[in-house]
PDB file of C-alpha atoms in Angstrom:
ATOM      1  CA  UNK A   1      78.750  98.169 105.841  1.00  0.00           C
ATOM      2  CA  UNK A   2      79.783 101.636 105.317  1.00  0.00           C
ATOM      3  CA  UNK A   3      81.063 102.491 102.071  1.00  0.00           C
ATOM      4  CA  UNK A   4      82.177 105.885 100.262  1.00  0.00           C
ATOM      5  CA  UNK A   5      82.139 105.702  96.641  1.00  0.00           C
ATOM      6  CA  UNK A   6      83.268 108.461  93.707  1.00  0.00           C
ATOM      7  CA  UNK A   7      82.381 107.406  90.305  1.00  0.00           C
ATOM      8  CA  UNK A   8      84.871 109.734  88.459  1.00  0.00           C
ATOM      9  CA  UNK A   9      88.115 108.522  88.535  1.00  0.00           C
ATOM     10  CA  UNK A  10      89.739 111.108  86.763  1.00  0.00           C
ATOM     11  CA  UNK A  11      88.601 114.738  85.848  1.00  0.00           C
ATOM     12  CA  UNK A  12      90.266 118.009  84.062  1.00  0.00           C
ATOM     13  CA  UNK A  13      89.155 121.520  83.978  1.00  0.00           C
ATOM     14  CA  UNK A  14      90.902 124.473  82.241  1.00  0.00           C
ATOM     15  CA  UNK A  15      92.473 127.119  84.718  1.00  0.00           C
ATOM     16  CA  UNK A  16      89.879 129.058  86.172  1.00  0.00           C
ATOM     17  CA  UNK A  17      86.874 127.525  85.359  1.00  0.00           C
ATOM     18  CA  UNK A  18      85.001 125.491  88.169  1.00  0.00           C
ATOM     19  CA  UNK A  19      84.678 121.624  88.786  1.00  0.00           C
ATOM     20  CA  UNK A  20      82.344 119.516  90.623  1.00  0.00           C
ATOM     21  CA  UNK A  21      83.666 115.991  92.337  1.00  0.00           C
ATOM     22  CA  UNK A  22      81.046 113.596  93.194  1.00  0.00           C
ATOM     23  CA  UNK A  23      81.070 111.563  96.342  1.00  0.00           C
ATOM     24  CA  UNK A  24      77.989 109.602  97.574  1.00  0.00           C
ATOM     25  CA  UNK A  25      78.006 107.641 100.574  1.00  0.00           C
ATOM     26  CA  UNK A  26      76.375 104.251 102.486  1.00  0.00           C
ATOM     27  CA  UNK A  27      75.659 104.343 106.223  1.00  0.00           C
ATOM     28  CA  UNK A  28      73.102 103.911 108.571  1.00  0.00           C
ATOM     29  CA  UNK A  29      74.241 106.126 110.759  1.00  0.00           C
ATOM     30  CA  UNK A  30      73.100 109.482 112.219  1.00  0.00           C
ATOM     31  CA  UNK A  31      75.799 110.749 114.143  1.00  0.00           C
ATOM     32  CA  UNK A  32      78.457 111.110 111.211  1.00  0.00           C
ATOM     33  CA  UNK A  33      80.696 113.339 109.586  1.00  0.00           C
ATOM     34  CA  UNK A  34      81.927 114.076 106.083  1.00  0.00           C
ATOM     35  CA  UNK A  35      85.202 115.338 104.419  1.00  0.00           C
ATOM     36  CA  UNK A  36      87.792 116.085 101.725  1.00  0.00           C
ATOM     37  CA  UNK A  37      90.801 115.464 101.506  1.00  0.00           C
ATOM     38  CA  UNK A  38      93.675 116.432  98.923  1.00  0.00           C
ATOM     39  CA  UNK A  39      96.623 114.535  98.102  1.00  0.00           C
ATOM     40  CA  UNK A  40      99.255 116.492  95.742  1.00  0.00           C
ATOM     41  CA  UNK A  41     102.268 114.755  94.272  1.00  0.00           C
ATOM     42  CA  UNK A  42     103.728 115.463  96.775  1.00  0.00           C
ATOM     43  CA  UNK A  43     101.867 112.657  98.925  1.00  0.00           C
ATOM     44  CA  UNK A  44     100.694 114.936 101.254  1.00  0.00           C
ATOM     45  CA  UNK A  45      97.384 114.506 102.423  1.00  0.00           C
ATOM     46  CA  UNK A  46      95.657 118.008 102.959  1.00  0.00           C
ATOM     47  CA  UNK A  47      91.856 118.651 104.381  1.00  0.00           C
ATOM     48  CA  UNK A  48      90.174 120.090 102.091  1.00  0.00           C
ATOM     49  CA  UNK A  49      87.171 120.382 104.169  1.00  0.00           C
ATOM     50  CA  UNK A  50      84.959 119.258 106.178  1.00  0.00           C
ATOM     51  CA  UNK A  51      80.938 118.899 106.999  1.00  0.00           C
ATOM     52  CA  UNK A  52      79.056 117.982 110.052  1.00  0.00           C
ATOM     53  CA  UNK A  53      75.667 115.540 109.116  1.00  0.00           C
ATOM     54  CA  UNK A  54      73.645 117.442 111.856  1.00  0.00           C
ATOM     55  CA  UNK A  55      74.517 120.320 109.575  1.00  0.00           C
ATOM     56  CA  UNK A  56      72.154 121.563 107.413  1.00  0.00           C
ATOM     57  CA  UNK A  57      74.561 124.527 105.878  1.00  0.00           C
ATOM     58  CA  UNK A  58      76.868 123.690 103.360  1.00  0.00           C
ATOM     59  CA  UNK A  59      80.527 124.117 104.609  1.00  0.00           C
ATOM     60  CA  UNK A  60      82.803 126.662 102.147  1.00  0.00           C
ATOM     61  CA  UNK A  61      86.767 127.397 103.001  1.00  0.00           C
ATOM     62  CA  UNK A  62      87.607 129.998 100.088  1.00  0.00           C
ATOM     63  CA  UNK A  63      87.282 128.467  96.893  1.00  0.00           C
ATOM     64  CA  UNK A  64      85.995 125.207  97.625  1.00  0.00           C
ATOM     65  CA  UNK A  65      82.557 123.981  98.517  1.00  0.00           C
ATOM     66  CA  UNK A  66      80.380 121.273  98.676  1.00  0.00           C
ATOM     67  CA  UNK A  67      77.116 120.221  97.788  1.00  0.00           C
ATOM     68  CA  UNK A  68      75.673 118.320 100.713  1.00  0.00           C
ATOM     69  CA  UNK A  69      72.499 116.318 100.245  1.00  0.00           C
ATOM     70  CA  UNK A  70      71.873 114.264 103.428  1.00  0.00           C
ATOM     71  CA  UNK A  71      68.595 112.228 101.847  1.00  0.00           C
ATOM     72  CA  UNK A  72      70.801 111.186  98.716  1.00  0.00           C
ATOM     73  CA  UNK A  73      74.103 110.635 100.913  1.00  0.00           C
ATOM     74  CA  UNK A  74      75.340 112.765  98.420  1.00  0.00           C
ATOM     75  CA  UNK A  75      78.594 115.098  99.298  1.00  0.00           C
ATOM     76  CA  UNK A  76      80.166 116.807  96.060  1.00  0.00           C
ATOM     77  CA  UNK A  77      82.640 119.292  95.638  1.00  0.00           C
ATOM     78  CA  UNK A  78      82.888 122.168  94.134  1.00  0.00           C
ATOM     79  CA  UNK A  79      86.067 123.694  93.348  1.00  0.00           C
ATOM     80  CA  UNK A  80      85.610 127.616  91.593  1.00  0.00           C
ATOM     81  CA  UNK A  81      88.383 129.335  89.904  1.00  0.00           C
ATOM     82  CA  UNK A  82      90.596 126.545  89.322  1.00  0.00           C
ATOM     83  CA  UNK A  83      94.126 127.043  90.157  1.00  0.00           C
ATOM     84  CA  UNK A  84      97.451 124.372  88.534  1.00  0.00           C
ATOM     85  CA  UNK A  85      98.032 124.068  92.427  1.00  0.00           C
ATOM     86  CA  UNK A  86      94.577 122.424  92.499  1.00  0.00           C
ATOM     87  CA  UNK A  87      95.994 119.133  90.472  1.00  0.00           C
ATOM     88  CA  UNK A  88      95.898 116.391  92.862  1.00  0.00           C
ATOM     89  CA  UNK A  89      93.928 113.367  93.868  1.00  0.00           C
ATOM     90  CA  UNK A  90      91.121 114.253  95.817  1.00  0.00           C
ATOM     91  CA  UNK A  91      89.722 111.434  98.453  1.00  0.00           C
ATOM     92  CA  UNK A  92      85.945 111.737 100.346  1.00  0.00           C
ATOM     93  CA  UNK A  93      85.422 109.948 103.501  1.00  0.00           C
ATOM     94  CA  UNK A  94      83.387 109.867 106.735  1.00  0.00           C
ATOM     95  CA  UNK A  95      83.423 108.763 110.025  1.00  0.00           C
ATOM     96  CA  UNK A  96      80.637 107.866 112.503  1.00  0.00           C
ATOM     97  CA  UNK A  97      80.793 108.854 115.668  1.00  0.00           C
ATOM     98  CA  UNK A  98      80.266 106.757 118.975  1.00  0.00           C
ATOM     99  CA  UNK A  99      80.508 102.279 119.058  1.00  0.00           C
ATOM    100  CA  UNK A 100      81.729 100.593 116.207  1.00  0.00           C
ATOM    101  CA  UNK A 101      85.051 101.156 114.914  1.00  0.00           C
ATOM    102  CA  UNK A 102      85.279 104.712 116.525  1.00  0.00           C
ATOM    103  CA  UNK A 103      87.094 107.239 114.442  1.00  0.00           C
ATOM    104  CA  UNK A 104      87.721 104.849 111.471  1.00  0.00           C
ATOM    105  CA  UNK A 105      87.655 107.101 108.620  1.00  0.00           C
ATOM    106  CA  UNK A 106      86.004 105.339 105.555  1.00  0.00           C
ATOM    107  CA  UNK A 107      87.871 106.943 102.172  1.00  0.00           C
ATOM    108  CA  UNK A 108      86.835 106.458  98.502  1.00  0.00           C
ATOM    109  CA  UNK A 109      89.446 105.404  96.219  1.00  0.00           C
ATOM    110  CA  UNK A 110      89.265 109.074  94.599  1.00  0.00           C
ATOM    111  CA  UNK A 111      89.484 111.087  91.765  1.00  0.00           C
ATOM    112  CA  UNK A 112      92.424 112.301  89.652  1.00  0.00           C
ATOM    113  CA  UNK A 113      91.977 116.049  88.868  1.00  0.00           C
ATOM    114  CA  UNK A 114      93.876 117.843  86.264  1.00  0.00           C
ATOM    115  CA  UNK A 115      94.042 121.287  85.857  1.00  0.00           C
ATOM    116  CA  UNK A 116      94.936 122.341  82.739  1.00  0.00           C
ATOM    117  CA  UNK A 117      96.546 126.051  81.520  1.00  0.00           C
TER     118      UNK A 117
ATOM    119  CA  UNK B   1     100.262 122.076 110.215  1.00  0.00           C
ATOM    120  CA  UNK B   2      99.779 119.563 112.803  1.00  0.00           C
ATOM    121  CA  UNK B   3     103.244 118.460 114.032  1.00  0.00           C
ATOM    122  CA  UNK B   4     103.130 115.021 112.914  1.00  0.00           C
ATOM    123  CA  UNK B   5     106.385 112.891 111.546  1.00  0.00           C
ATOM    124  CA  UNK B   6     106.996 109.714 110.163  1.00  0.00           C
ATOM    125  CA  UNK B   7     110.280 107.395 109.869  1.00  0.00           C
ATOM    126  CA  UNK B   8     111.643 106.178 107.943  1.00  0.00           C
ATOM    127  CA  UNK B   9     110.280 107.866 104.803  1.00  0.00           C
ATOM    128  CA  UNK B  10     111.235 105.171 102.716  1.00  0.00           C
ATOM    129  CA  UNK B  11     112.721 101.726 103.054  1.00  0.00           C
ATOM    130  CA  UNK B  12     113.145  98.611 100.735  1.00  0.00           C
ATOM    131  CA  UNK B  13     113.544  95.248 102.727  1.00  0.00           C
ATOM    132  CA  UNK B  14     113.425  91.628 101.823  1.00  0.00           C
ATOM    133  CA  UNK B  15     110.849  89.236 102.209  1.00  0.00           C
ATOM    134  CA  UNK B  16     110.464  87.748 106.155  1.00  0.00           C
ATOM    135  CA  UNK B  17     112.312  90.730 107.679  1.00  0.00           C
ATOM    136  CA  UNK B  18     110.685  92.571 110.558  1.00  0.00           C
ATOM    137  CA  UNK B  19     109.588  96.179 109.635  1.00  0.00           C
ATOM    138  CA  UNK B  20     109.162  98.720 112.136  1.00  0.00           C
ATOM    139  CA  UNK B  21     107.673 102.518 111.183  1.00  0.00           C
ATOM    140  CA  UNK B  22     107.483 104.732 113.766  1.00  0.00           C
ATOM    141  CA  UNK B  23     104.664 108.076 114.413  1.00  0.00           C
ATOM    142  CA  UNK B  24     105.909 110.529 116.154  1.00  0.00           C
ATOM    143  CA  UNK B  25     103.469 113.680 117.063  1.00  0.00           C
ATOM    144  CA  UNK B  26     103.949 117.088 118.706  1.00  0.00           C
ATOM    145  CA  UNK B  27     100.070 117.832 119.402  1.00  0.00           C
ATOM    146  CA  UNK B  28      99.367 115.668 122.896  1.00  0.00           C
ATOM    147  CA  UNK B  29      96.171 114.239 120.615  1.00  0.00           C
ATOM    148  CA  UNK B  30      94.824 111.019 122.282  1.00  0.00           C
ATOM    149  CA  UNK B  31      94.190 109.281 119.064  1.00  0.00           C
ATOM    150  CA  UNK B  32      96.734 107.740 116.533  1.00  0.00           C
ATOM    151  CA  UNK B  33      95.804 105.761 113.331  1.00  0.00           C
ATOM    152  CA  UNK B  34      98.169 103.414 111.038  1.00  0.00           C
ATOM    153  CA  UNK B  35      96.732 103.443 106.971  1.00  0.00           C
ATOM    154  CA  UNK B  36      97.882 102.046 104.209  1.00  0.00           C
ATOM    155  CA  UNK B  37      97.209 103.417 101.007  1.00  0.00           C
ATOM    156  CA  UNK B  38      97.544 101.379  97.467  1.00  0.00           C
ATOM    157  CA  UNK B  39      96.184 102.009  94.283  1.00  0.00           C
ATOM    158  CA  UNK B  40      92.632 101.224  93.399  1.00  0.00           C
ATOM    159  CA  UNK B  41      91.879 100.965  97.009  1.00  0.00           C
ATOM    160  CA  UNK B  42      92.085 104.770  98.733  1.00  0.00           C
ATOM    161  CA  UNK B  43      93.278 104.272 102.300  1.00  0.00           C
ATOM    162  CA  UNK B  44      92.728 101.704 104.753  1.00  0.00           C
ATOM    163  CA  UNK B  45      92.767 101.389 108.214  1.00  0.00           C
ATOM    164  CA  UNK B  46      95.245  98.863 109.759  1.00  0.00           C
ATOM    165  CA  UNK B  47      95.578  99.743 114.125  1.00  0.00           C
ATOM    166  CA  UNK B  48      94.613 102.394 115.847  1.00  0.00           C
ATOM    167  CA  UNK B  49      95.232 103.327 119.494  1.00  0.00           C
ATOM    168  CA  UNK B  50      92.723 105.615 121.831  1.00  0.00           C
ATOM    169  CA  UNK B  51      95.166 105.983 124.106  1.00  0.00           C
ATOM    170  CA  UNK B  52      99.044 105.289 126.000  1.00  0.00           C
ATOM    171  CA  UNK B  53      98.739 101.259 125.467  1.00  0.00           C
ATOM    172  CA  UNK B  54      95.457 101.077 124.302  1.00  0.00           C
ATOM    173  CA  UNK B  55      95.330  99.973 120.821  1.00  0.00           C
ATOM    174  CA  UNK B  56      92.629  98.100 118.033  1.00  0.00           C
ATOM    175  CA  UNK B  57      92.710  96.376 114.722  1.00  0.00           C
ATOM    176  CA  UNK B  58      91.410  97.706 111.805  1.00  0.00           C
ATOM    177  CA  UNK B  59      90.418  96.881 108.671  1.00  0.00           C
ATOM    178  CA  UNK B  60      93.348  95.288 107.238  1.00  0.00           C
ATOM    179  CA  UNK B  61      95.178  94.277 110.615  1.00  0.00           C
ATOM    180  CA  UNK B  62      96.560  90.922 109.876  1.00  0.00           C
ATOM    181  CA  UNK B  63     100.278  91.175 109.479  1.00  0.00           C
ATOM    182  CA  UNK B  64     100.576  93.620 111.992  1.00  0.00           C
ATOM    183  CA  UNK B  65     101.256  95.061 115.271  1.00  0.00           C
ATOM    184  CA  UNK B  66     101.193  97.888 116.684  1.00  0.00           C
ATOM    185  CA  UNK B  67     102.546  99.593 120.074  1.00  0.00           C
ATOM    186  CA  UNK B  68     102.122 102.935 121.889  1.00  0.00           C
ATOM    187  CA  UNK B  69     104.178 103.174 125.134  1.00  0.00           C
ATOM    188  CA  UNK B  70     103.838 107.197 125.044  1.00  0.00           C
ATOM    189  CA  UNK B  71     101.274 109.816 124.050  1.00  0.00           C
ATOM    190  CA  UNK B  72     103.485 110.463 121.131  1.00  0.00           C
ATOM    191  CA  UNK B  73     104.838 107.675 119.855  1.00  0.00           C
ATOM    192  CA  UNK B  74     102.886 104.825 117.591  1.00  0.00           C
ATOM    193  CA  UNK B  75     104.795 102.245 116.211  1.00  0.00           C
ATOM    194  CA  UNK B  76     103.974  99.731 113.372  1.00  0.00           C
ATOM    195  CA  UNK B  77     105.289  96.664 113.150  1.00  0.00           C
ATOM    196  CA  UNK B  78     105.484  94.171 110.450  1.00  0.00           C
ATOM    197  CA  UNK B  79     106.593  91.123 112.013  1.00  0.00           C
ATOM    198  CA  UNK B  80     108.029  88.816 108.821  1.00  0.00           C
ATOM    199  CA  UNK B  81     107.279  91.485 106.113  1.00  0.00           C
ATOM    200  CA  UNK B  82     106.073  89.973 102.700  1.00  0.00           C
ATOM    201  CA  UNK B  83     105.596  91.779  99.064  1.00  0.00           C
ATOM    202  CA  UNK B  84     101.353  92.035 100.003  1.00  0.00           C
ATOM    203  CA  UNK B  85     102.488  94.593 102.132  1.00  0.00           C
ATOM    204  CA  UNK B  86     104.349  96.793  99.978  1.00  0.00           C
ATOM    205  CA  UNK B  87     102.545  99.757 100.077  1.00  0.00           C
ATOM    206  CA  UNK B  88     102.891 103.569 101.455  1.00  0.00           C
ATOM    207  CA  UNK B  89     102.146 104.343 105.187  1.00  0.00           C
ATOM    208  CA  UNK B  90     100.358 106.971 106.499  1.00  0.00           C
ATOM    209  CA  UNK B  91      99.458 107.804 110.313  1.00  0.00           C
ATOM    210  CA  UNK B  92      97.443 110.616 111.187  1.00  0.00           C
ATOM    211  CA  UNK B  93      96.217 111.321 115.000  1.00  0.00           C
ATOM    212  CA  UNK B  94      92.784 113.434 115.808  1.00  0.00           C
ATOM    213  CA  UNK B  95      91.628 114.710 118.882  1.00  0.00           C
ATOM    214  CA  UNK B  96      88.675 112.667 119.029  1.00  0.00           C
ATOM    215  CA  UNK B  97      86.742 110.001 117.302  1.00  0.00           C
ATOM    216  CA  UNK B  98      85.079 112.344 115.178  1.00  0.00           C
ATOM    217  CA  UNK B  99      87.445 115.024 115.456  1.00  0.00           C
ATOM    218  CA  UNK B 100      89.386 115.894 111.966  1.00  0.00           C
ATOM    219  CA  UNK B 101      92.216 113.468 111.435  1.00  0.00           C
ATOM    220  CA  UNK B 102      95.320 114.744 110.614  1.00  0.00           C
ATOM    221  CA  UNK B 103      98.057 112.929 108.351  1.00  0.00           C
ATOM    222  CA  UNK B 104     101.344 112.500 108.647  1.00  0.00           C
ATOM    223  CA  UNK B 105     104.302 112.192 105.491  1.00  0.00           C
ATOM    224  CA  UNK B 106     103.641 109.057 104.815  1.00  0.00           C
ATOM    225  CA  UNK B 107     106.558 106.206 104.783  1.00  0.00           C
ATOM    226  CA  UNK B 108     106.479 104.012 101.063  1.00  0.00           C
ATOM    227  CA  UNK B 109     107.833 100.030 101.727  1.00  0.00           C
ATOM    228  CA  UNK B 110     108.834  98.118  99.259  1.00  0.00           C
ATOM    229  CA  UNK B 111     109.343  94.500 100.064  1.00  0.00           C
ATOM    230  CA  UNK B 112     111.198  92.438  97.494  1.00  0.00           C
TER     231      UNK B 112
END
């Protein structure tokens, strides 16, 4: 079975300083990819962003990264210069492409971050 | 933002009442999903459809239904709706299997 699982459920960081959100995965798949996703108050959710497994490069969009370690199925992420807009739940998931339940995103059960002025 | 909508945005019913939510997307994508989300659990997968009346269960299909007659429409359907499935309802629709999936609102159902 495929299976996402983050072992923090709830973080805080002080404005401006940087987080990390861990996120390590089960599959035995090889075609698969990986992403974040932000959900506000608001409900919303938001992609965060996302990584490709055949990737070897770690995917960035601005202030957010993530720490991809394919022989761990490990996918953490790294927010810098934490901003009070950043205070949300934050989900990881994947999805495998081609047979099975195609395009069945699995999601963790996420993490609660705070930021904090 | 992906043009994606959801309605009702929220609804309380009673016990044994049919429910229906309804998708409704601006992007021509091929694929729609129906998730629900509670706490403790992230979100789960309940139909999906890969196409105009082509549709599959999910992980947590039993309960429900789901239709598409048009590219842009997905409907849920909660035939006699009980309080297990009080919960908040996302869809989201991708381009592909593997393409990113993109969410709707979300609808929150209470059922008393």
């Amino acid at each position: 079975a495929q299976t996402v699982t983050q072992s923090q459920p709830e973080m805080s960081v002080q404005e401006a300083e940087t987080v990390t959100l861990s996120c390590t995965y089960d599959t035995s798949e090889s075609n698969y990819y990986l992403f974040w996703y932000k959900q506000p108050p608001s409900r919303q959710m938001i992609l965060v962003i996302r990584q490709e497994a055949y990737k070897q490069q770690n995917a960035t969009e601005n202030r957010f990264s993530v720490n991809f370690q394919k022989a761990a199925k490990s996918f953490s992420l790294k927010i810098s210069d934490s901003q009070l807009g950043d205070t949300a739940m934050y989900f990881c998931a994947f999805v495998w492409g081609l047979g099975g339940s195609q395009g069945n995103l699995i999601f963790g059960k996420g993490t609660k971050l705070s930021v904090k002025p | 933002d992906a043009g994606i909508t959801q309605s009702p945005r929220h609804k309380v019913t009673e016990t044994g009442t049919p429910v229906t939510l309804r998708c409704h997307q601006t992007e021509n994508h091929r694929y729609m999903y129906w998730y629900r989300q509670d706490p403790g659990h992230g979100l789960r997968l309940i139909h999906y459809s890969y196409g105009v009346k082509d549709t599959d269960k999910g992980e947590v299909s039993d309960g429900y239904s789901v239709s598409r007659s048009k590219t842009e429409d997905f409907l849920l359907t909660l035939e006699s709706a009980t309080s297990s499935q009080t919960s908040v309802y996302f869809c989201a629709i991708s381009e592909s299997t593997v393409s990113t999936q993109y969410f709707g609102p979300g609808t929150r159902l209470t059922v008393l």
